[in-house]
Tab-separated table of N, CA and C in Angstrom:
chain	number	residue	atom	x	y	z
A	1	MET	N	-31.169	11.252	-6.940
A	1	MET	CA	-31.082	10.250	-5.908
A	1	MET	C	-31.684	10.808	-4.633
A	2	GLY	N	-32.561	10.063	-4.005
A	2	GLY	CA	-33.235	10.522	-2.802
A	2	GLY	C	-32.386	10.357	-1.562
A	3	LYS	N	-32.975	10.684	-0.438
A	3	LYS	CA	-32.272	10.561	0.837
A	3	LYS	C	-32.265	9.110	1.297
A	4	TYR	N	-31.262	8.793	2.093
A	4	TYR	CA	-31.181	7.469	2.687
A	4	TYR	C	-32.096	7.444	3.907
A	5	ARG	N	-33.050	6.515	3.966
A	5	ARG	CA	-34.045	6.508	5.033
A	5	ARG	C	-33.975	5.230	5.875
A	6	VAL	N	-32.868	4.550	5.860
A	6	VAL	CA	-32.720	3.304	6.597
A	6	VAL	C	-32.022	3.610	7.917
A	7	LEU	N	-32.224	2.741	8.893
A	7	LEU	CA	-31.528	2.899	10.161
A	7	LEU	C	-30.019	2.774	9.969
A	8	ARG	N	-29.269	3.408	10.836
A	8	ARG	CA	-27.802	3.367	10.835
A	8	ARG	C	-27.211	3.903	9.528
A	9	THR	N	-27.666	5.032	9.057
A	9	THR	CA	-27.129	5.610	7.825
A	9	THR	C	-26.462	6.956	8.076
A	10	ALA	N	-26.107	7.248	9.302
A	10	ALA	CA	-25.528	8.558	9.617
A	10	ALA	C	-24.212	8.770	8.885
A	11	ARG	N	-23.378	7.732	8.819
A	11	ARG	CA	-22.094	7.876	8.137
A	11	ARG	C	-22.292	8.148	6.652
A	12	LYS	N	-23.230	7.436	6.037
A	12	LYS	CA	-23.497	7.627	4.617
A	12	LYS	C	-24.070	9.015	4.351
A	13	LEU	N	-24.979	9.470	5.200
A	13	LEU	CA	-25.542	10.807	5.038
A	13	LEU	C	-24.461	11.876	5.181
A	14	ARG	N	-23.553	11.681	6.132
A	14	ARG	CA	-22.502	12.664	6.355
A	14	ARG	C	-21.528	12.705	5.178
A	15	SER	N	-21.114	11.540	4.684
A	15	SER	CA	-20.165	11.518	3.570
A	15	SER	C	-20.811	12.015	2.281
A	16	HIS	N	-22.086	11.683	2.077
A	16	HIS	CA	-22.781	12.156	0.879
A	16	HIS	C	-22.925	13.675	0.915
A	17	ARG	N	-23.201	14.226	2.089
A	17	ARG	CA	-23.314	15.677	2.219
A	17	ARG	C	-21.974	16.340	1.966
A	18	LYS	N	-20.895	15.723	2.439
A	18	LYS	CA	-19.567	16.281	2.231
A	18	LYS	C	-19.216	16.312	0.744
A	19	ASP	N	-19.616	15.272	0.013
A	19	ASP	CA	-19.337	15.221	-1.421
A	19	ASP	C	-20.197	16.207	-2.206
A	20	GLN	N	-21.449	16.378	-1.791
A	20	GLN	CA	-22.399	17.164	-2.569
A	20	GLN	C	-22.569	18.601	-2.068
A	21	LYS	N	-21.708	19.058	-1.174
A	21	LYS	CA	-21.924	20.358	-0.560
A	21	LYS	C	-21.746	21.510	-1.550
A	22	TRP	N	-20.722	21.440	-2.374
A	22	TRP	CA	-20.442	22.533	-3.307
A	22	TRP	C	-20.322	22.039	-4.745
A	23	PRO	N	-21.235	21.245	-5.281
A	23	PRO	CA	-21.022	20.725	-6.633
A	23	PRO	C	-21.231	21.768	-7.722
A	24	HIS	N	-21.972	22.829	-7.420
A	24	HIS	CA	-22.290	23.818	-8.444
A	24	HIS	C	-21.119	24.745	-8.747
A	25	LEU	N	-20.088	24.760	-7.906
A	25	LEU	CA	-18.966	25.664	-8.125
A	25	LEU	C	-18.009	25.163	-9.194
A	26	GLY	N	-18.009	23.868	-9.488
A	26	GLY	CA	-17.125	23.329	-10.518
A	26	GLY	C	-15.672	23.281	-10.104
A	27	THR	N	-15.399	23.047	-8.819
A	27	THR	CA	-14.010	23.020	-8.368
A	27	THR	C	-13.355	21.661	-8.552
A	28	ALA	N	-14.138	20.599	-8.709
A	28	ALA	CA	-13.550	19.262	-8.834
A	28	ALA	C	-12.721	19.114	-10.109
A	29	PRO	N	-13.200	19.528	-11.293
A	29	PRO	CA	-12.347	19.416	-12.481
A	29	PRO	C	-11.100	20.283	-12.409
A	30	LYS	N	-11.173	21.406	-11.691
A	30	LYS	CA	-9.988	22.261	-11.574
A	30	LYS	C	-8.943	21.618	-10.676
A	31	ALA	N	-9.390	20.930	-9.626
A	31	ALA	CA	-8.462	20.300	-8.698
A	31	ALA	C	-7.876	19.018	-9.277
A	32	ASN	N	-8.615	18.348	-10.162
A	32	ASN	CA	-8.156	17.101	-10.761
A	32	ASN	C	-7.091	17.408	-11.811
A	33	PRO	N	-5.915	16.779	-11.761
A	33	PRO	CA	-4.889	17.036	-12.776
A	33	PRO	C	-5.318	16.648	-14.184
A	34	PHE	N	-6.289	15.736	-14.299
A	34	PHE	CA	-6.758	15.328	-15.618
A	34	PHE	C	-7.833	16.253	-16.154
A	35	GLY	N	-8.314	17.191	-15.355
A	35	GLY	CA	-9.350	18.104	-15.796
A	35	GLY	C	-10.702	17.448	-15.958
A	36	GLY	N	-11.002	16.436	-15.170
A	36	GLY	CA	-12.300	15.778	-15.224
A	36	GLY	C	-12.321	14.519	-16.065
A	37	ALA	N	-11.296	14.267	-16.870
A	37	ALA	CA	-11.249	13.058	-17.695
A	37	ALA	C	-10.734	11.889	-16.858
A	38	SER	N	-11.067	10.664	-17.281
A	38	SER	CA	-10.592	9.508	-16.517
A	38	SER	C	-9.149	9.147	-16.862
A	39	PRO	N	-8.759	8.961	-18.133
A	39	PRO	CA	-7.337	8.803	-18.427
A	39	PRO	C	-6.786	10.089	-19.033
A	40	ALA	N	-5.472	10.216	-19.054
A	40	ALA	CA	-4.835	11.373	-19.671
A	40	ALA	C	-3.517	10.935	-20.288
A	41	LYS	N	-3.129	11.636	-21.348
A	41	LYS	CA	-1.866	11.341	-22.007
A	41	LYS	C	-0.818	12.312	-21.486
A	42	GLY	N	0.403	11.805	-21.301
A	42	GLY	CA	1.454	12.657	-20.778
A	42	GLY	C	2.829	12.190	-21.201
A	43	MET	N	3.815	13.062	-20.980
A	43	MET	CA	5.210	12.757	-21.280
A	43	MET	C	5.895	12.288	-20.005
A	44	LEU	N	6.629	11.176	-20.096
A	44	LEU	CA	7.392	10.685	-18.951
A	44	LEU	C	8.659	11.525	-18.828
A	45	LEU	N	8.827	12.192	-17.703
A	45	LEU	CA	9.960	13.087	-17.521
A	45	LEU	C	11.157	12.390	-16.893
A	46	GLU	N	10.937	11.694	-15.774
A	46	GLU	CA	12.054	11.059	-15.079
A	46	GLU	C	11.558	9.889	-14.248
A	47	LYS	N	12.479	8.994	-13.936
A	47	LYS	CA	12.173	7.877	-13.045
A	47	LYS	C	12.348	8.331	-11.601
A	48	VAL	N	11.459	7.856	-10.742
A	48	VAL	CA	11.522	8.201	-9.324
A	48	VAL	C	11.329	6.923	-8.530
A	49	GLY	N	12.152	6.712	-7.531
A	49	GLY	CA	11.974	5.581	-6.629
A	49	GLY	C	11.253	6.041	-5.372
A	50	VAL	N	10.132	5.417	-5.055
A	50	VAL	CA	9.343	5.800	-3.887
A	50	VAL	C	9.456	4.692	-2.854
A	51	GLU	N	9.862	5.065	-1.652
A	51	GLU	CA	9.995	4.083	-0.570
A	51	GLU	C	8.616	3.660	-0.089
A	52	ALA	N	8.435	2.360	0.125
A	52	ALA	CA	7.156	1.839	0.602
A	52	ALA	C	6.991	2.150	2.083
A	53	LYS	N	5.724	2.177	2.520
A	53	LYS	CA	5.437	2.421	3.932
A	53	LYS	C	5.839	1.210	4.768
A	54	GLN	N	5.927	1.426	6.068
A	54	GLN	CA	6.234	0.330	6.994
A	54	GLN	C	5.112	-0.698	6.979
A	55	PRO	N	5.341	-1.951	7.152
A	55	PRO	CA	6.594	-2.621	7.469
A	55	PRO	C	7.388	-3.049	6.238
A	56	ASN	N	6.933	-2.676	5.033
A	56	ASN	CA	7.656	-3.051	3.814
A	56	ASN	C	8.873	-2.153	3.638
A	57	SER	N	9.860	-2.663	2.908
A	57	SER	CA	11.090	-1.894	2.722
A	57	SER	C	11.498	-1.845	1.259
A	58	ALA	N	10.562	-1.967	0.354
A	58	ALA	CA	10.885	-1.973	-1.068
A	58	ALA	C	10.921	-0.553	-1.615
A	59	THR	N	11.533	-0.401	-2.787
A	59	THR	CA	11.506	0.850	-3.529
A	59	THR	C	10.618	0.641	-4.739
A	60	ARG	N	9.495	1.341	-4.778
A	60	ARG	CA	8.531	1.187	-5.871
A	60	ARG	C	8.943	2.069	-7.041
A	61	LYS	N	8.808	1.543	-8.257
A	61	LYS	CA	9.186	2.283	-9.460
A	61	LYS	C	8.054	3.236	-9.841
A	62	CYS	N	8.352	4.516	-9.863
A	62	CYS	CA	7.381	5.532	-10.257
A	62	CYS	C	8.047	6.469	-11.256
A	63	VAL	N	7.239	7.255	-11.942
A	63	VAL	CA	7.751	8.227	-12.905
A	63	VAL	C	7.036	9.557	-12.696
A	64	ARG	N	7.717	10.636	-13.071
A	64	ARG	CA	7.086	11.952	-13.116
A	64	ARG	C	6.512	12.115	-14.514
A	65	VAL	N	5.241	12.484	-14.586
A	65	VAL	CA	4.541	12.616	-15.858
A	65	VAL	C	4.013	14.033	-15.970
A	66	GLN	N	4.240	14.657	-17.141
A	66	GLN	CA	3.660	15.969	-17.410
A	66	GLN	C	2.497	15.782	-18.359
A	67	CYS	N	1.292	16.165	-17.914
A	67	CYS	CA	0.091	16.004	-18.732
A	67	CYS	C	0.172	16.917	-19.946
A	68	ILE	N	-0.158	16.374	-21.106
A	68	ILE	CA	-0.142	17.158	-22.335
A	68	ILE	C	-1.306	18.145	-22.339
A	69	LYS	N	-2.406	17.772	-21.718
A	69	LYS	CA	-3.630	18.578	-21.740
A	69	LYS	C	-3.445	19.944	-21.085
A	70	ASN	N	-2.820	19.955	-19.892
A	70	ASN	CA	-2.726	21.216	-19.156
A	70	ASN	C	-1.338	21.495	-18.580
A	71	GLY	N	-0.381	20.612	-18.799
A	71	GLY	CA	0.981	20.858	-18.335
A	71	GLY	C	1.233	20.563	-16.868
A	72	LYS	N	0.254	20.010	-16.146
A	72	LYS	CA	0.457	19.693	-14.732
A	72	LYS	C	1.345	18.462	-14.596
A	73	LYS	N	2.205	18.469	-13.578
A	73	LYS	CA	3.119	17.353	-13.347
A	73	LYS	C	2.588	16.501	-12.203
A	74	ILE	N	2.558	15.186	-12.436
A	74	ILE	CA	2.069	14.251	-11.432
A	74	ILE	C	3.075	13.118	-11.289
A	75	ARG	N	2.912	12.330	-10.240
A	75	ARG	CA	3.750	11.156	-10.015
A	75	ARG	C	2.885	9.927	-10.216
A	76	ALA	N	3.334	8.991	-11.066
A	76	ALA	CA	2.528	7.821	-11.409
A	76	ALA	C	3.335	6.549	-11.177
A	77	PHE	N	2.644	5.513	-10.711
A	77	PHE	CA	3.252	4.203	-10.490
A	77	PHE	C	3.336	3.458	-11.815
A	78	VAL	N	4.456	2.774	-12.038
A	78	VAL	CA	4.643	1.977	-13.248
A	78	VAL	C	4.673	0.514	-12.833
A	79	PRO	N	3.818	-0.340	-13.425
A	79	PRO	CA	3.798	-1.748	-13.028
A	79	PRO	C	5.149	-2.434	-13.178
A	80	ASN	N	5.881	-2.138	-14.242
A	80	ASN	CA	7.219	-2.704	-14.392
A	80	ASN	C	8.268	-1.608	-14.267
A	81	ASP	N	8.422	-0.800	-15.281
A	81	ASP	CA	9.346	0.321	-15.213
A	81	ASP	C	9.088	1.207	-16.413
A	82	GLY	N	9.617	2.433	-16.392
A	82	GLY	CA	9.423	3.353	-17.506
A	82	GLY	C	10.737	3.977	-17.918
A	83	GLU	N	10.761	4.536	-19.109
A	83	GLU	CA	11.950	5.192	-19.605
A	83	GLU	C	11.625	6.654	-19.852
A	84	GLU	N	12.618	7.504	-19.803
A	84	GLU	CA	12.385	8.932	-19.920
A	84	GLU	C	11.948	9.310	-21.332
A	85	ASN	N	11.201	10.417	-21.424
A	85	ASN	CA	10.776	11.041	-22.675
A	85	ASN	C	9.934	10.132	-23.554
A	86	ASP	N	9.143	9.289	-22.990
A	86	ASP	CA	8.161	8.506	-23.724
A	86	ASP	C	6.782	9.050	-23.398
A	87	GLU	N	5.836	8.816	-24.297
A	87	GLU	CA	4.453	9.178	-24.016
A	87	GLU	C	3.769	8.007	-23.343
A	88	ALA	N	2.887	8.309	-22.418
A	88	ALA	CA	2.184	7.255	-21.692
A	88	ALA	C	0.751	7.682	-21.444
A	89	LEU	N	-0.102	6.686	-21.270
A	89	LEU	CA	-1.488	6.910	-20.889
A	89	LEU	C	-1.588	6.657	-19.392
A	90	VAL	N	-2.081	7.642	-18.646
A	90	VAL	CA	-2.113	7.586	-17.189
A	90	VAL	C	-3.560	7.588	-16.730
A	91	ALA	N	-3.871	6.768	-15.716
A	91	ALA	CA	-5.227	6.711	-15.157
A	91	ALA	C	-5.133	6.764	-13.641
A	92	GLY	N	-6.277	6.911	-12.987
A	92	GLY	CA	-6.321	6.940	-11.529
A	92	GLY	C	-5.916	5.598	-10.950
A	93	PHE	N	-5.391	5.629	-9.735
A	93	PHE	CA	-4.849	4.420	-9.128
A	93	PHE	C	-5.876	3.731	-8.255
A	94	GLY	N	-6.602	4.489	-7.462
A	94	GLY	CA	-7.551	3.901	-6.533
A	94	GLY	C	-8.867	4.642	-6.542
A	95	GLN	N	-9.601	4.506	-5.464
A	95	GLN	CA	-10.897	5.151	-5.358
A	95	GLN	C	-10.728	6.660	-5.207
A	96	LYS	N	-11.333	7.426	-6.067
A	96	LYS	CA	-11.294	8.894	-6.069
A	96	LYS	C	-9.860	9.415	-6.103
A	97	SER	N	-8.972	8.727	-6.813
A	97	SER	CA	-7.578	9.132	-6.983
A	97	SER	C	-6.846	9.291	-5.660
A	98	HIS	N	-7.081	8.377	-4.734
A	98	HIS	CA	-6.329	8.344	-3.487
A	98	HIS	C	-5.190	7.344	-3.637
A	99	ALA	N	-4.170	7.488	-2.813
A	99	ALA	CA	-3.053	6.561	-2.840
A	99	ALA	C	-3.521	5.168	-2.412
A	100	VAL	N	-2.874	4.153	-2.976
A	100	VAL	CA	-3.282	2.772	-2.738
A	100	VAL	C	-2.109	2.000	-2.150
A	101	GLY	N	-2.411	1.156	-1.189
A	101	GLY	CA	-1.409	0.234	-0.662
A	101	GLY	C	-0.303	0.926	0.106
A	102	ASP	N	0.934	0.495	-0.145
A	102	ASP	CA	2.070	1.010	0.613
A	102	ASP	C	2.857	2.061	-0.165
A	103	ILE	N	2.242	2.668	-1.197
A	103	ILE	CA	2.929	3.685	-1.988
A	103	ILE	C	2.372	5.047	-1.581
A	104	PRO	N	3.068	5.803	-0.742
A	104	PRO	CA	2.511	7.066	-0.260
A	104	PRO	C	2.604	8.178	-1.296
A	105	GLY	N	1.516	8.911	-1.454
A	105	GLY	CA	1.506	10.088	-2.310
A	105	GLY	C	1.406	9.822	-3.789
A	106	VAL	N	1.250	8.584	-4.207
A	106	VAL	CA	1.131	8.260	-5.629
A	106	VAL	C	-0.320	7.909	-5.898
A	107	CYS	N	-0.993	8.752	-6.653
A	107	CYS	CA	-2.432	8.600	-6.874
A	107	CYS	C	-2.766	8.115	-8.273
A	108	PHE	N	-1.767	7.923	-9.139
A	108	PHE	CA	-2.020	7.554	-10.524
A	108	PHE	C	-1.119	6.399	-10.927
A	109	LYS	N	-1.485	5.717	-12.012
A	109	LYS	CA	-0.643	4.634	-12.523
A	109	LYS	C	-0.577	4.724	-14.041
A	110	VAL	N	0.527	4.236	-14.599
A	110	VAL	CA	0.707	4.200	-16.042
A	110	VAL	C	-0.037	2.984	-16.565
A	111	VAL	N	-1.001	3.229	-17.446
A	111	VAL	CA	-1.809	2.153	-17.993
A	111	VAL	C	-1.169	1.602	-19.258
A	112	LYS	N	-0.647	2.497	-20.082
A	112	LYS	CA	-0.124	2.076	-21.378
A	112	LYS	C	0.989	3.026	-21.785
A	113	VAL	N	2.111	2.478	-22.244
A	113	VAL	CA	3.186	3.285	-22.799
A	113	VAL	C	2.957	3.344	-24.296
A	114	LEU	N	2.822	4.561	-24.839
A	114	LEU	CA	2.434	4.716	-26.234
A	114	LEU	C	3.605	4.536	-27.188
A	115	THR	N	4.841	4.733	-26.736
A	115	THR	CA	6.000	4.517	-27.592
A	115	THR	C	6.878	3.458	-26.952
A	116	GLY	N	6.659	2.200	-27.313
A	116	GLY	CA	7.445	1.107	-26.765
A	116	GLY	C	6.616	0.215	-25.868
A	117	VAL	N	7.246	-0.832	-25.365
A	117	VAL	CA	6.576	-1.817	-24.525
A	117	VAL	C	7.076	-1.663	-23.098
A	118	VAL	N	6.179	-1.741	-22.136
A	118	VAL	CA	6.555	-1.559	-20.733
A	118	VAL	C	7.524	-2.645	-20.291
A	119	GLU	N	7.292	-3.896	-20.697
A	119	GLU	CA	8.151	-4.995	-20.265
A	119	GLU	C	9.568	-4.841	-20.816
A	120	ALA	N	9.707	-4.331	-22.048
A	120	ALA	CA	11.033	-4.147	-22.625
A	120	ALA	C	11.795	-3.056	-21.881
A	121	LYS	N	11.103	-2.030	-21.436
A	121	LYS	CA	11.760	-0.947	-20.721
A	121	LYS	C	12.164	-1.377	-19.312
A	122	PHE	N	11.525	-2.409	-18.789
A	122	PHE	CA	11.874	-2.914	-17.471
A	122	PHE	C	13.279	-3.507	-17.477
A	123	LEU	N	13.693	-4.086	-18.590
A	123	LEU	CA	15.004	-4.715	-18.680
A	123	LEU	C	16.131	-3.697	-18.770
A	124	VAL	N	15.827	-2.439	-19.153
A	124	VAL	CA	16.855	-1.420	-19.317
A	124	VAL	C	17.462	-1.028	-17.982
A	125	MET	N	16.636	-0.951	-16.943
A	125	MET	CA	17.119	-0.507	-15.644
A	125	MET	C	17.888	-1.565	-14.967
């Protein structure tokens, strides 16, 4: 990809340089809990309630997930709810695995529960 040569591209040039400054070192897959993969399989360890940011006052349902691939523990948002000791497929939540919306510090979401149905587990709580 060539350089941006249009007027008013300083922000794009700066952000692109920040992203591409050290790509040869291979630090991005090491920093990513998934090890460079887009989804990852993991064990649901426990339910966690995360308080929403202001001005909302809800408690969002999240779970602690231990990745099977490398053993790293992450916090993932569950669309309905999750139960302990189930396997789940976890994917990124937003752009470049940043937190989305009013859920602080949660960068991943449960895409699919491999043992059971997510809606059925919602009724347990």
